[in-house]
Tab-separated table of C-alpha atoms in Angstrom:
chain	number	residue	atom	x	y	z
A	233	MET	CA	13.570	10.281	-9.646
A	234	SER	CA	11.446	10.873	-6.591
A	235	ASP	CA	11.593	8.584	-3.566
A	236	THR	CA	7.829	8.824	-3.089
A	237	LYS	CA	4.623	8.505	-5.061
A	238	THR	CA	1.332	10.378	-4.758
A	239	ALA	CA	-2.183	9.160	-4.027
A	240	GLU	CA	-3.159	9.853	-7.635
A	241	GLN	CA	-0.352	7.618	-8.863
A	242	LEU	CA	-1.596	4.997	-6.411
A	243	VAL	CA	-5.142	5.246	-7.794
A	244	TYR	CA	-3.918	4.651	-11.349
A	245	GLU	CA	-1.621	1.804	-10.248
A	246	VAL	CA	-4.534	0.090	-8.487
A	247	ALA	CA	-6.743	0.632	-11.551
A	248	ALA	CA	-4.055	-1.005	-13.692
A	249	ILE	CA	-3.819	-3.961	-11.292
A	250	LEU	CA	-7.596	-4.392	-11.470
A	251	GLY	CA	-7.718	-3.942	-15.243
A	252	LYS	CA	-9.941	-0.867	-14.959
A	253	VAL	CA	-7.734	1.424	-17.030
A	254	VAL	CA	-5.792	1.059	-20.248
A	255	ALA	CA	-2.699	3.100	-21.058
A	256	GLY	CA	-3.670	6.397	-22.642
A	257	GLU	CA	-7.199	6.419	-21.241
A	258	SER	CA	-8.508	8.254	-18.218
A	259	LEU	CA	-10.205	6.478	-15.359
A	260	GLY	CA	-13.953	6.898	-14.936
A	261	GLN	CA	-15.212	8.987	-12.015
A	262	PRO	CA	-16.954	6.109	-10.123
A	263	GLU	CA	-13.858	3.917	-10.366
A	264	TYR	CA	-11.570	6.780	-9.349
A	265	GLU	CA	-13.716	7.622	-6.306
A	266	THR	CA	-14.008	3.985	-5.229
A	267	ILE	CA	-10.259	3.428	-5.362
A	268	ASP	CA	-9.417	6.829	-3.847
A	269	GLY	CA	-11.879	6.173	-1.036
A	270	ASN	CA	-9.963	3.031	-0.064
A	271	ILE	CA	-6.553	4.672	0.270
A	272	ASP	CA	-6.986	6.339	3.675
A	273	PRO	CA	-8.587	3.278	5.332
A	274	VAL	CA	-5.794	1.035	4.046
A	275	LEU	CA	-3.109	3.469	5.249
A	276	SER	CA	-4.832	3.538	8.653
A	277	GLU	CA	-5.016	-0.256	8.693
A	278	ILE	CA	-1.285	-0.681	8.065
A	279	GLU	CA	-0.002	2.198	10.208
A	280	ASP	CA	1.187	-0.251	12.890
A	281	ILE	CA	3.277	-2.009	10.245
A	282	ALA	CA	4.472	0.878	8.055
A	283	TYR	CA	3.514	4.434	8.892
A	284	VAL	CA	2.811	6.671	5.895
A	285	GLY	CA	2.212	10.171	7.244
A	286	ASP	CA	1.055	11.784	4.000
A	287	ARG	CA	-1.005	10.023	1.355
A	288	ASP	CA	0.883	12.032	-1.269
A	289	GLU	CA	4.275	10.826	-0.039
A	290	ILE	CA	4.083	7.039	-0.217
A	291	PRO	CA	7.620	5.588	-0.138
A	292	ASN	CA	8.566	3.722	-3.314
A	293	LYS	CA	9.671	0.785	-1.171
A	294	TYR	CA	6.086	0.164	-0.003
A	295	PHE	CA	4.187	1.474	-3.027
A	296	GLN	CA	3.463	-1.799	-4.848
A	297	THR	CA	2.414	-3.651	-1.707
A	298	ILE	CA	0.130	-0.810	-0.653
A	299	ALA	CA	-1.286	-0.746	-4.198
A	300	ARG	CA	-2.097	-4.442	-3.953
A	301	LEU	CA	-3.790	-3.923	-0.564
A	302	VAL	CA	-5.911	-1.085	-1.955
A	303	ALA	CA	-6.687	-3.267	-4.989
A	304	ILE	CA	-7.958	-6.089	-2.767
A	305	HIS	CA	-10.337	-3.738	-0.965
A	306	SER	CA	-11.409	-2.019	-4.187
A	307	ALA	CA	-12.039	-5.327	-5.965
A	308	ALA	CA	-14.371	-6.349	-3.141
A	309	LYS	CA	-16.345	-3.129	-3.586
A	310	PHE	CA	-16.494	-3.459	-7.368
A	311	SER	CA	-17.777	-7.031	-7.154
A	312	ASN	CA	-19.939	-6.613	-4.023
A	313	ALA	CA	-18.091	-9.541	-2.473
A	314	PRO	CA	-16.392	-9.960	0.891
A	315	VAL	CA	-12.768	-8.934	1.190
A	316	ASP	CA	-10.273	-11.772	0.664
A	317	GLN	CA	-8.657	-11.952	4.115
A	318	LYS	CA	-5.943	-14.399	3.024
A	319	SER	CA	-4.732	-11.990	0.342
A	320	ILE	CA	-4.690	-9.155	2.875
A	321	THR	CA	-2.692	-11.284	5.319
A	322	ASP	CA	-0.224	-12.194	2.552
A	323	GLN	CA	0.300	-8.548	1.573
A	324	GLU	CA	0.628	-7.427	5.197
A	325	SER	CA	3.280	-10.119	5.688
A	326	ARG	CA	5.098	-8.772	2.637
A	327	LEU	CA	4.904	-5.273	4.089
A	328	ARG	CA	6.326	-6.497	7.410
A	329	PHE	CA	9.208	-8.069	5.490
A	330	LEU	CA	9.900	-4.809	3.644
A	331	VAL	CA	9.826	-2.792	6.862
A	332	SER	CA	12.100	-5.157	8.767
A	333	GLY	CA	15.152	-4.322	6.666
A	334	GLU	CA	18.318	-6.279	6.299
A	335	PRO	CA	19.998	-7.936	9.272
A	336	SER	CA	23.243	-6.241	10.292
A	337	TYR	CA	24.821	-9.312	11.920
A	338	GLN	CA	26.519	-6.947	14.372
A	339	PRO	CA	26.573	-7.755	18.098
A	340	ALA	CA	24.021	-5.776	20.065
A	341	GLN	CA	25.554	-3.154	22.314
A	342	GLY	CA	24.216	-2.844	25.838
A	343	ASN	CA	23.292	0.545	27.212
A	344	TYR	CA	23.949	0.575	30.938
A	345	PHE	CA	22.809	3.572	32.893
């Protein structure tokens, strides 16, 4: 099993979150383009939190949270409504938690030079 997912997998995950695609059916071109068009801006928006260098190599660890962020932006475009800032803040907080990792509980070592 791969440690990363592609942008196309992200598009279909977002479409599933939004209820735009049913298993076994293909996604319509306008929906695909709307969701795909939100991937790069979202990756740019979160690069200070979690850097994803290639849109076709999204780490599995961050995939679902990034999918939810793209879904929030895509839902706003589909409904012609403003973006839900609270939901974005919640997902960015989740992403910060995922990036932070587990505490080691080891004493910090000084580096004297």
